[in-house]
Short mmCIF file of C-alpha atoms in Angstrom, two decimals:
data_model
loop_
_atom_site.label_atom_id
_atom_site.label_comp_id
_atom_site.label_asym_id
_atom_site.label_seq_id
_atom_site.Cartn_x
_atom_site.Cartn_y
_atom_site.Cartn_z
CA MET A 1 -4.64 -9.83 18.83
CA SER A 2 -2.26 -6.95 19.51
CA LEU A 3 -2.73 -3.47 18.13
CA SER A 4 0.55 -3.70 16.24
CA TYR A 5 -0.70 -6.80 14.45
CA TYR A 6 -3.98 -5.14 13.69
CA LYS A 7 -2.20 -2.09 12.26
CA GLN A 8 0.43 -4.17 10.49
CA THR A 9 2.32 -2.73 7.50
CA VAL A 10 4.13 -5.05 5.09
CA ILE A 11 6.47 -3.63 2.43
CA ARG A 12 8.26 -5.86 -0.08
CA VAL A 13 10.43 -5.11 -3.11
CA GLN A 14 11.23 -8.26 -5.06
CA THR A 15 11.95 -9.78 -8.46
CA ASP A 16 9.54 -12.67 -7.81
CA ASP A 17 5.88 -12.54 -8.71
CA PHE A 18 3.29 -12.20 -5.93
CA ASN A 19 0.04 -14.03 -5.32
CA LEU A 20 -3.10 -11.94 -4.82
CA ALA A 21 -4.95 -14.68 -2.94
CA ALA A 22 -2.11 -15.14 -0.44
CA GLU A 23 -1.83 -11.38 0.14
CA TYR A 24 -5.60 -11.03 0.54
CA LYS A 25 -5.59 -13.86 3.09
CA LYS A 26 -2.97 -12.03 5.18
CA LEU A 27 -5.10 -8.88 5.15
CA ARG A 28 -8.25 -10.80 6.10
CA ASP A 29 -7.32 -13.58 8.54
CA ASN A 30 -8.04 -12.93 12.23
CA ASN A 31 -9.22 -9.43 11.41
CA PRO A 32 -12.92 -9.35 12.42
CA LYS A 33 -12.88 -5.57 13.08
CA ASP A 34 -12.32 -4.67 9.44
CA GLY A 35 -15.31 -4.86 7.10
CA ALA A 36 -13.55 -3.71 3.93
CA ILE A 37 -10.51 -4.83 1.92
CA VAL A 38 -9.45 -2.96 -1.21
CA THR A 39 -6.70 -4.33 -3.42
CA PHE A 40 -4.95 -2.74 -6.38
CA VAL A 41 -2.80 -4.59 -8.89
CA GLY A 42 -0.83 -2.82 -11.63
CA LEU A 43 -0.01 -4.92 -14.70
CA VAL A 44 2.30 -4.53 -17.71
CA ARG A 45 0.16 -3.28 -20.62
CA ASP A 46 0.92 -4.24 -24.21
CA PHE A 47 0.75 -0.63 -25.38
CA ASN A 48 2.30 2.44 -23.82
CA GLN A 49 4.58 5.44 -24.55
CA SER A 50 6.74 3.53 -27.03
CA GLY A 51 3.74 2.02 -28.84
CA GLU A 52 3.53 -1.75 -28.79
CA VAL A 53 5.41 -2.98 -25.75
CA SER A 54 6.87 -6.46 -25.37
CA GLY A 55 8.03 -6.05 -21.77
CA LEU A 56 9.76 -3.70 -19.41
CA PHE A 57 12.71 -3.48 -17.07
CA LEU A 58 12.22 -1.96 -13.62
CA GLU A 59 15.23 -0.32 -12.03
CA HIS A 60 15.16 1.02 -8.48
CA TYR A 61 17.32 2.62 -5.78
CA PRO A 62 17.61 -0.29 -3.36
CA ALA A 63 18.70 1.61 -0.25
CA MET A 64 15.79 4.03 -0.59
CA THR A 65 12.91 2.00 -2.01
CA GLU A 66 11.43 0.32 1.05
CA LYS A 67 12.00 3.38 3.20
CA SER A 68 10.14 5.53 0.69
CA LEU A 69 7.20 3.10 0.50
CA ALA A 70 7.01 2.87 4.30
CA GLU A 71 6.84 6.67 4.53
CA ILE A 72 4.01 6.78 2.01
CA VAL A 73 2.07 4.22 4.06
CA ASP A 74 2.71 6.27 7.22
CA GLN A 75 1.31 9.33 5.47
CA ALA A 76 -1.80 7.34 4.52
CA ARG A 77 -2.18 6.13 8.13
CA SER A 78 -2.00 9.73 9.38
CA ARG A 79 -4.91 10.65 7.09
CA TRP A 80 -7.24 7.66 7.38
CA SER A 81 -8.16 5.13 10.00
CA ILE A 82 -7.00 1.96 8.28
CA GLY A 83 -6.05 -1.52 9.49
CA ARG A 84 -3.49 -3.61 7.63
CA VAL A 85 -1.53 -2.38 4.63
CA THR A 86 0.63 -4.37 2.22
CA VAL A 87 2.69 -2.86 -0.59
CA ILE A 88 4.67 -5.11 -2.95
CA HIS A 89 6.63 -3.76 -5.90
CA ARG A 90 8.53 -5.91 -8.35
CA VAL A 91 11.85 -4.99 -9.98
CA GLY A 92 13.84 -6.43 -12.89
CA GLN A 93 12.56 -7.77 -16.20
CA LEU A 94 8.78 -8.20 -16.65
CA ASN A 95 6.70 -9.38 -19.60
CA VAL A 96 3.36 -8.09 -20.88
CA SER A 97 0.45 -8.93 -18.53
CA GLU A 98 2.77 -9.62 -15.62
CA GLN A 99 1.98 -8.12 -12.22
CA ILE A 100 4.08 -5.08 -11.25
CA VAL A 101 2.66 -3.72 -8.04
CA PHE A 102 0.21 -4.75 -5.30
CA VAL A 103 -1.39 -2.47 -2.73
CA GLY A 104 -3.84 -3.93 -0.21
CA VAL A 105 -5.61 -2.01 2.55
CA SER A 106 -8.14 -3.16 5.15
CA SER A 107 -10.34 -0.84 7.19
CA GLN A 108 -13.49 -0.88 9.28
CA HIS A 109 -15.48 1.04 6.67
CA ARG A 110 -15.01 1.03 2.93
CA GLN A 111 -14.23 4.67 2.16
CA GLU A 112 -10.97 4.68 4.16
CA ALA A 113 -9.60 1.59 2.38
CA PHE A 114 -10.53 2.98 -1.05
CA HIS A 115 -8.98 6.38 -0.45
CA ALA A 116 -5.84 5.17 1.34
CA ASN A 117 -5.17 2.64 -1.41
CA GLU A 118 -5.51 5.22 -4.19
CA PHE A 119 -3.40 7.71 -2.19
CA ILE A 120 -0.61 5.15 -1.74
CA MET A 121 -0.59 4.45 -5.48
CA ASP A 122 -0.60 8.16 -6.37
CA PHE A 123 2.36 8.84 -4.08
CA LEU A 124 4.20 5.68 -5.10
CA LYS A 125 3.92 6.93 -8.69
CA THR A 126 5.56 10.26 -7.89
CA GLN A 127 7.87 9.58 -4.93
CA ALA A 128 9.11 6.00 -4.84
CA PRO A 129 12.44 5.51 -6.66
CA PHE A 130 11.49 3.18 -9.52
CA TRP A 131 12.20 3.73 -13.21
CA LYS A 132 10.71 1.77 -16.10
CA LYS A 133 12.45 1.05 -19.38
CA GLU A 134 10.10 -0.30 -22.04
CA ASN A 135 11.13 -2.96 -24.56
CA SER A 136 9.63 -2.54 -28.04
CA LYS A 137 10.55 -3.14 -31.68
CA LYS A 138 12.21 0.29 -31.64
CA GLY A 139 14.53 -0.85 -28.87
CA ASP A 140 14.53 0.06 -25.19
CA THR A 141 13.15 3.40 -24.09
CA TRP A 142 12.95 4.97 -20.63
CA VAL A 143 9.37 5.78 -19.69
CA GLN A 144 8.81 9.51 -19.14
CA ALA A 145 6.94 10.61 -16.00
CA LYS A 146 3.41 11.87 -16.63
CA VAL A 147 2.38 15.35 -15.51
CA THR A 148 -1.09 13.94 -14.72
CA ASP A 149 0.52 11.77 -12.03
CA GLN A 150 2.00 14.88 -10.43
CA TYR A 151 -1.45 16.48 -10.37
CA LYS A 152 -3.06 13.41 -8.81
CA ALA A 153 -0.56 13.35 -5.97
CA LYS A 154 -0.91 17.10 -5.39
CA ASN A 155 -4.70 16.91 -5.23
CA TRP A 156 -4.79 14.87 -2.02
CA MET B 1 33.86 11.83 0.69
CA LEU B 2 30.43 12.42 -0.81
CA LYS B 3 28.90 9.35 -2.41
CA ILE B 4 26.99 10.37 -5.54
CA LEU B 5 24.53 8.08 -7.32
CA PHE B 6 22.62 8.39 -10.60
CA PHE B 7 19.62 6.31 -11.67
CA GLY B 8 17.34 5.67 -14.63
CA GLN B 9 17.76 7.61 -17.83
CA LEU B 10 20.08 10.08 -16.09
CA LYS B 11 22.58 7.31 -15.41
CA ASP B 12 22.60 6.48 -19.15
CA MET B 13 22.98 10.11 -20.19
CA LEU B 14 25.83 10.77 -17.75
CA LYS B 15 27.37 7.39 -18.61
CA THR B 16 28.04 6.68 -14.93
CA SER B 17 26.01 5.31 -12.04
CA ALA B 18 28.19 6.36 -9.11
CA LEU B 19 31.13 8.53 -8.19
CA GLU B 20 32.90 9.75 -5.10
CA LEU B 21 33.84 13.32 -4.53
CA ASP B 22 35.77 15.26 -1.87
CA TRP B 23 33.44 17.44 0.17
CA GLN B 24 36.06 20.19 -0.11
CA GLN B 25 36.75 21.28 -3.66
CA ASP B 26 39.59 23.83 -4.14
CA ASN B 27 38.08 27.02 -2.87
CA GLN B 28 34.68 25.81 -1.61
CA THR B 29 32.80 23.28 0.52
CA LEU B 30 30.00 21.43 -1.31
CA ASP B 31 27.68 21.84 1.66
CA THR B 32 24.35 22.18 -0.13
CA VAL B 33 22.69 20.20 -2.90
CA SER B 34 22.74 23.36 -4.95
CA LYS B 35 26.52 23.78 -4.70
CA LEU B 36 27.13 20.11 -5.46
CA ARG B 37 24.84 20.25 -8.45
CA GLN B 38 26.56 23.33 -9.85
CA TYR B 39 29.96 21.74 -9.34
CA LEU B 40 28.87 18.56 -11.14
CA GLN B 41 27.36 20.58 -13.98
CA THR B 42 30.83 21.90 -14.91
CA LYS B 43 32.47 18.49 -14.68
CA GLU B 44 31.69 16.99 -18.11
CA GLN B 45 30.33 17.98 -21.48
CA GLY B 46 26.51 17.97 -21.39
CA TRP B 47 26.14 17.67 -17.63
CA GLN B 48 25.12 21.34 -17.46
CA GLU B 49 21.86 20.47 -19.17
CA TYR B 50 21.25 16.98 -17.77
CA LEU B 51 21.49 18.12 -14.14
CA GLN B 52 19.30 21.22 -14.41
CA VAL B 53 17.08 22.14 -11.47
CA GLY B 54 13.56 20.89 -12.20
CA LYS B 55 14.75 18.12 -14.51
CA VAL B 56 16.01 15.82 -11.79
CA LEU B 57 14.97 14.82 -8.30
CA VAL B 58 17.52 14.68 -5.48
CA ALA B 59 17.64 12.43 -2.43
CA VAL B 60 20.08 12.92 0.43
CA ASN B 61 20.58 9.80 2.52
CA GLN B 62 17.56 8.25 0.76
CA GLU B 63 15.15 11.12 1.47
CA LEU B 64 13.76 13.37 -1.25
CA VAL B 65 15.02 16.94 -0.66
CA GLN B 66 14.99 20.39 -2.22
CA ASP B 67 17.95 22.17 -3.79
CA GLU B 68 18.68 24.20 -0.63
CA GLN B 69 19.25 21.03 1.43
CA VAL B 70 22.45 21.11 3.50
CA ILE B 71 24.81 18.17 2.96
CA SER B 72 27.69 16.82 5.03
CA ASP B 73 30.79 14.88 4.26
CA SER B 74 29.97 11.14 3.91
CA ASP B 75 26.36 11.80 2.82
CA GLU B 76 24.87 9.75 0.01
CA ILE B 77 23.38 12.02 -2.65
CA ALA B 78 21.30 10.55 -5.45
CA PHE B 79 20.18 12.37 -8.61
CA PHE B 80 17.48 10.82 -10.75
CA PRO B 81 14.73 11.62 -13.24
CA PRO B 82 11.07 11.85 -12.14
CA VAL B 83 10.10 8.35 -11.01
CA THR B 84 7.95 6.02 -13.13
CA GLY B 85 7.14 3.00 -10.96
CA GLY B 86 3.74 1.53 -10.20
CA MET C 1 -10.80 -10.73 -28.50
CA SER C 2 -14.15 -9.07 -29.11
CA LEU C 3 -15.12 -5.71 -27.67
CA SER C 4 -18.00 -7.32 -25.77
CA TYR C 5 -15.57 -9.66 -24.02
CA TYR C 6 -13.24 -6.79 -23.23
CA LYS C 7 -16.10 -4.77 -21.76
CA GLN C 8 -17.65 -7.77 -20.03
CA THR C 9 -19.96 -7.29 -17.04
CA VAL C 10 -20.66 -10.18 -14.66
CA ILE C 11 -23.37 -9.89 -11.99
CA ARG C 12 -24.07 -12.69 -9.53
CA VAL C 13 -26.35 -12.97 -6.50
CA GLN C 14 -25.77 -16.18 -4.60
CA THR C 15 -25.80 -17.93 -1.22
CA ASP C 16 -22.42 -19.56 -1.92
CA ASP C 17 -19.13 -17.96 -0.99
CA PHE C 18 -16.91 -16.53 -3.76
CA ASN C 19 -13.19 -16.86 -4.37
CA LEU C 20 -11.19 -13.66 -4.83
CA ALA C 21 -8.38 -15.37 -6.76
CA ALA C 22 -10.80 -16.91 -9.26
CA GLU C 23 -12.60 -13.60 -9.79
CA TYR C 24 -9.32 -11.72 -10.17
CA LYS C 25 -8.18 -14.27 -12.76
CA LYS C 26 -11.33 -13.62 -14.83
CA LEU C 27 -10.66 -9.89 -14.75
CA ARG C 28 -7.01 -10.33 -15.73
CA ASP C 29 -6.71 -13.22 -18.21
CA ASN C 30 -6.34 -12.26 -21.90
CA ASN C 31 -6.70 -8.61 -21.01
CA PRO C 32 -3.37 -6.99 -22.00
CA LYS C 33 -4.96 -3.55 -22.60
CA ASP C 34 -5.82 -3.02 -18.94
CA GLY C 35 -3.02 -2.03 -16.60
CA ALA C 36 -5.08 -1.75 -13.41
CA ILE C 37 -7.38 -4.03 -11.43
CA VAL C 38 -9.11 -2.82 -8.27
CA THR C 39 -11.06 -5.24 -6.09
CA PHE C 40 -13.29 -4.55 -3.12
CA VAL C 41 -14.48 -7.17 -0.64
CA GLY C 42 -17.00 -6.41 2.10
CA LEU C 43 -16.88 -8.69 5.14
CA VAL C 44 -19.14 -9.35 8.15
CA ARG C 45 -17.68 -7.38 11.08
CA ASP C 46 -17.98 -8.62 14.65
CA PHE C 47 -19.31 -5.28 15.88
CA ASN C 48 -21.98 -3.08 14.36
CA GLN C 49 -25.28 -1.31 15.12
CA SER C 50 -26.47 -3.97 17.57
CA GLY C 51 -23.10 -4.15 19.36
CA GLU C 52 -21.37 -7.50 19.26
CA VAL C 53 -22.59 -9.34 16.20
CA SER C 54 -22.49 -13.12 15.75
CA GLY C 55 -23.72 -13.13 12.16
CA LEU C 56 -26.28 -11.68 9.81
CA PHE C 57 -29.06 -12.64 7.47
CA LEU C 58 -29.25 -10.99 4.05
CA GLU C 59 -32.66 -10.70 2.47
CA HIS C 60 -33.16 -9.39 -1.06
CA TYR C 61 -35.81 -8.77 -3.73
CA PRO C 62 -34.87 -11.49 -6.20
CA ALA C 63 -36.64 -10.16 -9.29
CA MET C 64 -34.99 -6.76 -8.89
CA THR C 65 -31.53 -7.45 -7.48
CA GLU C 66 -29.49 -8.34 -10.56
CA LYS C 67 -31.28 -5.74 -12.66
CA SER C 68 -30.46 -3.07 -10.12
CA LEU C 69 -26.77 -4.08 -9.94
CA ALA C 70 -26.52 -4.14 -13.74
CA GLU C 71 -27.93 -0.61 -13.91
CA ILE C 72 -25.38 0.61 -11.37
CA VAL C 73 -22.56 -0.90 -13.46
CA ASP C 74 -24.01 0.77 -16.58
CA GLN C 75 -23.96 4.11 -14.78
CA ALA C 76 -20.31 3.55 -13.85
CA ARG C 77 -19.50 2.67 -17.48
CA SER C 78 -21.12 5.89 -18.66
CA ARG C 79 -18.84 7.90 -16.36
CA TRP C 80 -15.49 6.12 -16.66
CA SER C 81 -13.63 4.22 -19.34
CA ILE C 82 -13.39 0.83 -17.68
CA GLY C 83 -12.82 -2.71 -18.96
CA ARG C 84 -14.30 -5.69 -17.15
CA VAL C 85 -16.59 -5.44 -14.14
CA THR C 86 -17.73 -8.18 -11.77
CA VAL C 87 -20.23 -7.69 -8.94
CA ILE C 88 -21.10 -10.59 -6.64
CA HIS C 89 -23.43 -10.22 -3.65
CA ARG C 90 -24.27 -13.00 -1.26
CA VAL C 91 -27.67 -13.52 0.37
CA GLY C 92 -28.88 -15.72 3.23
CA GLN C 93 -27.16 -16.49 6.54
CA LEU C 94 -23.53 -15.33 6.99
CA ASN C 95 -21.14 -15.61 9.93
CA VAL C 96 -18.62 -13.08 11.25
CA SER C 97 -15.63 -12.61 8.89
CA GLU C 98 -17.48 -14.15 5.96
CA GLN C 99 -17.38 -12.39 2.61
CA ILE C 100 -20.55 -10.46 1.68
CA VAL C 101 -19.81 -8.59 -1.53
CA PHE C 102 -17.17 -8.47 -4.25
CA VAL C 103 -16.65 -5.70 -6.78
CA GLY C 104 -13.83 -5.99 -9.30
CA VAL C 105 -13.02 -3.46 -12.02
CA SER C 106 -10.25 -3.43 -14.64
CA SER C 107 -9.19 -0.38 -16.63
CA GLN C 108 -6.31 0.92 -18.71
CA HIS C 109 -5.27 3.43 -16.05
CA ARG C 110 -5.69 3.15 -12.31
CA GLN C 111 -7.88 6.14 -11.49
CA GLU C 112 -10.85 4.87 -13.49
CA ALA C 113 -10.84 1.46 -11.77
CA PHE C 114 -10.55 3.04 -8.31
CA HIS C 115 -13.36 5.52 -8.85
CA ALA C 116 -15.72 3.17 -10.69
CA ASN C 117 -15.30 0.53 -7.98
CA GLU C 118 -16.04 2.96 -5.16
CA PHE C 119 -18.98 4.42 -7.12
CA ILE C 120 -20.48 0.95 -7.63
CA MET C 121 -20.21 0.23 -3.89
CA ASP C 122 -21.71 3.60 -2.95
CA PHE C 123 -24.69 3.05 -5.24
CA LEU C 124 -25.08 -0.60 -4.28
CA LYS C 125 -25.33 0.58 -0.67
CA THR C 126 -28.20 2.98 -1.42
CA GLN C 127 -30.04 1.47 -4.41
CA ALA C 128 -29.70 -2.31 -4.58
CA PRO C 129 -32.52 -4.15 -2.78
CA PHE C 130 -30.69 -5.94 0.04
CA TRP C 131 -31.56 -5.80 3.74
CA LYS C 132 -29.41 -7.02 6.59
CA LYS C 133 -30.69 -8.46 9.86
CA GLU C 134 -27.97 -8.76 12.50
CA ASN C 135 -27.82 -11.65 14.98
CA SER C 136 -26.62 -10.71 18.45
CA LYS C 137 -27.23 -11.70 22.08
CA LYS C 138 -30.13 -9.24 22.09
CA GLY C 139 -31.81 -11.18 19.29
CA ASP C 140 -32.17 -10.31 15.64
CA THR C 141 -32.27 -6.67 14.60
CA TRP C 142 -32.73 -5.11 11.18
CA VAL C 143 -29.82 -2.87 10.26
CA GLN C 144 -30.84 0.76 9.77
CA ALA C 145 -29.61 2.59 6.67
CA LYS C 146 -26.88 5.17 7.32
CA VAL C 147 -27.39 8.78 6.28
CA THR C 148 -23.65 8.94 5.47
CA ASP C 149 -24.22 6.34 2.76
CA GLN C 150 -26.85 8.60 1.18
CA TYR C 151 -24.36 11.48 1.16
CA LYS C 152 -21.62 9.38 -0.42
CA ALA C 153 -23.88 8.33 -3.26
CA LYS C 154 -25.10 11.91 -3.80
CA ASN C 155 -21.57 13.28 -3.92
CA TRP C 156 -20.64 11.52 -7.18
CA MET D 1 -54.63 -7.12 -10.20
CA LEU D 2 -51.78 -5.18 -8.66
CA LYS D 3 -49.11 -7.37 -7.09
CA ILE D 4 -47.79 -5.71 -3.92
CA LEU D 5 -44.60 -6.82 -2.15
CA PHE D 6 -43.00 -5.81 1.14
CA PHE D 7 -39.40 -6.47 2.20
CA GLY D 8 -37.05 -6.15 5.15
CA GLN D 9 -38.23 -4.63 8.38
CA LEU D 10 -41.37 -3.29 6.68
CA LYS D 11 -42.50 -6.85 5.95
CA ASP D 12 -42.18 -7.68 9.66
CA MET D 13 -44.04 -4.55 10.75
CA LEU D 14 -46.90 -5.07 8.30
CA LYS D 15 -46.90 -8.81 9.09
CA THR D 16 -47.23 -9.66 5.40
CA SER D 17 -44.80 -10.01 2.51
CA ALA D 18 -47.21 -9.91 -0.43
CA LEU D 19 -50.79 -9.15 -1.31
CA GLU D 20 -52.89 -8.71 -4.42
CA LEU D 21 -55.27 -5.85 -4.94
CA ASP D 22 -57.82 -4.84 -7.57
CA TRP D 23 -56.58 -1.86 -9.58
CA GLN D 24 -60.11 -0.46 -9.29
CA GLN D 25 -61.22 0.18 -5.72
CA ASP D 26 -64.85 1.30 -5.25
CA ASN D 27 -64.82 4.87 -6.44
CA GLN D 28 -61.19 5.21 -7.67
CA THR D 29 -58.43 3.71 -9.83
CA LEU D 30 -55.11 3.17 -8.02
CA ASP D 31 -53.18 4.54 -10.97
CA THR D 32 -50.27 6.21 -9.14
CA VAL D 33 -47.96 5.06 -6.38
CA SER D 34 -49.30 7.89 -4.28
CA LYS D 35 -52.92 6.70 -4.57
CA LEU D 36 -51.95 3.10 -3.86
CA ARG D 37 -49.93 4.12 -0.85
CA GLN D 38 -52.78 6.19 0.59
CA TYR D 39 -55.21 3.35 0.01
CA LEU D 40 -52.89 0.87 1.79
CA GLN D 41 -52.36 3.27 4.68
CA THR D 42 -56.07 3.04 5.60
CA LYS D 43 -56.15 -0.75 5.28
CA GLU D 44 -54.83 -1.85 8.68
CA GLN D 45 -54.01 -0.45 12.10
CA GLY D 46 -50.52 1.12 12.04
CA TRP D 47 -50.04 1.09 8.28
CA GLN D 48 -50.64 4.84 8.17
CA GLU D 49 -47.32 5.37 9.91
CA TYR D 50 -45.32 2.47 8.46
CA LEU D 51 -45.99 3.48 4.85
CA GLN D 52 -45.31 7.21 5.18
CA VAL D 53 -43.65 9.02 2.28
CA GLY D 54 -39.91 9.30 3.00
CA LYS D 55 -39.85 6.25 5.26
CA VAL D 56 -40.04 3.68 2.50
CA LEU D 57 -38.68 3.27 -1.01
CA VAL D 58 -40.94 2.13 -3.84
CA ALA D 59 -40.13 0.08 -6.93
CA VAL D 60 -42.57 -0.43 -9.80
CA ASN D 61 -41.72 -3.44 -11.93
CA GLN D 62 -38.34 -3.63 -10.18
CA GLU D 63 -37.33 -0.01 -10.82
CA LEU D 64 -37.01 2.57 -8.06
CA VAL D 65 -39.62 5.31 -8.60
CA GLN D 66 -41.02 8.44 -6.99
CA ASP D 67 -44.46 8.79 -5.43
CA GLU D 68 -45.97 10.39 -8.56
CA GLN D 69 -45.16 7.31 -10.68
CA VAL D 70 -48.11 6.10 -12.77
CA ILE D 71 -49.05 2.44 -12.29
CA SER D 72 -51.09 0.07 -14.40
CA ASP D 73 -53.12 -2.99 -13.68
CA SER D 74 -50.82 -6.06 -13.38
CA ASP D 75 -47.81 -3.99 -12.26
CA GLU D 76 -45.62 -5.30 -9.46
CA ILE D 77 -45.20 -2.66 -6.76
CA ALA D 78 -42.68 -3.20 -3.95
CA PHE D 79 -42.42 -1.14 -0.77
CA PHE D 80 -39.30 -1.46 1.36
CA PRO D 81 -37.12 0.36 3.89
CA PRO D 82 -33.88 2.07 2.80
CA VAL D 83 -31.56 -0.68 1.62
CA THR D 84 -28.63 -1.97 3.71
CA GLY D 85 -26.65 -4.34 1.50
CA GLY D 86 -22.96 -4.30 0.74
#
C-alpha cells in the first residue's frame, strides 16, 4: 500500500445522491493502520430560515468548488495526522431529508478524525462557494449566512 | 478583458450572472479588486449598495481574496454573498 | 412521531458485527428535524502497545456495561441538544480491521452531534467496563489504559 | 454475603474472578469499600500490591464509586483495572 493511497483525498461535487456505506467502505478497506473513522452527513431539514421548508436548490461556482474543498482538506491535513479524507457535496434541487454533504475522515487515533472532520465542515460552511435557496409556501428565498458559522471557523 | 461573475442572491439582485469588461477604462486601469468594485458600483442603479465591501466575498481566479488584491487583464473575478453550503 | 422516538437512545453490547448503513438508516429515517448525523467507528489496528497485533479479545462486566453506556449517553444529552443516539460495542474475539465500536448521533445542527459523539467516546474509553487483551507473536497482553484518555475525558 | 468480582488483568493476577465473603468478619463489619479492600489485601500473597488504591477502579452494584463508598450486605462489589474499551 503506497503512502499516497493511505493519505488519499477524494473530492466530489455532484447532483446524484451518495451512499454512506460505499463511502465508508472506501475509507476502511485495506487500511489497517487507522483505528478511527468519523463520518458527517448533512441533510435537508424541514424547518429553517423561511419556516417550513419543502426543499432547496443548491447553486455553486463550478470552476472554484472542488479547488476550494481540496484546499480545506489540505489545511486539515496540515493540522492533524489523518489518513483518508472524502468530501462529497451535492448541487441542484434537493427535497426534505435528502443528503446534502458527506465528510469522512480516517485516522490512527480518534481525536484527529473527529477534529479534522468538524474543521472541514466549519470551513466548508464559510469558504466553499455554495449557495442555498429554500423552497417554501412563501416562495423561494436565498438562505442568509449565519454569523455563528463565521465564529466557528475563526475559533480553530 | 476581465471576466466578471456573480452568484447566489447577488446574481438575482444585479440581474446578471456574468459580464466582460475592458481592463482599461477611460482614464484608469482596473488593476485591483477595489478599483473594479468601485467602477462596477457606478455602473447601474442599486449596484452601489449591493457591491459594498463587507457585503460580498470576492474570488480572483477561483481563490478568495481581499479588496486590495491586484488583478490582471484576463483574470476571472467573482463576486458573491457569504456562502451557505453544507 | 413521539418525542421519545425522536430522542431515542439505543445501546447494544454484542459479539456480532454491526452494519454502519443499517445503523445510519435508523438514525436518519423519519427524522426531518435533524440536519446532521455524525458516526464514529473504532477498528482493530494492526499495530498497538504490543507491537504487531493479530487480533484482540474484549472482556466486559456484563451486568454493568449497558448501564454504564446509557449513563454516558444521558450525560451527553444533558450537555447538548441532540436527537437520536446509538452506541454499539462488541465483545469477544476480534481480528485486525474488524469493527469494535459504533457511536451515532443526530442533531438539528452539526456542532452538537460532533461534540456529543466525541464526548461519548471519551467517556466510554475511561468509564465503560471493557478490557482489551491483544494477541501478538509475543503472546496475549492486556492493554494498559492511556493517561491521555483520562485527560480527554477530564477536559469536557 | 458480599459478592466480589474481578475483571481484566486483575482477575489474572489474583487468579480468581469471583468470591463471596461474609459482611461481618471477626471483629469488624466490611461496610465501606475501603474496609473491604484492606481486608482483601491481607487475604493472599501479593494482593496487598494488586489492590492498591489508585491502581484499580471499584464499582458497587455496577456503579463506579470512590473508596469511601458505604456498602451493605448482599452488594455486588467489582474491582478492575482502568478500562480499555472503545
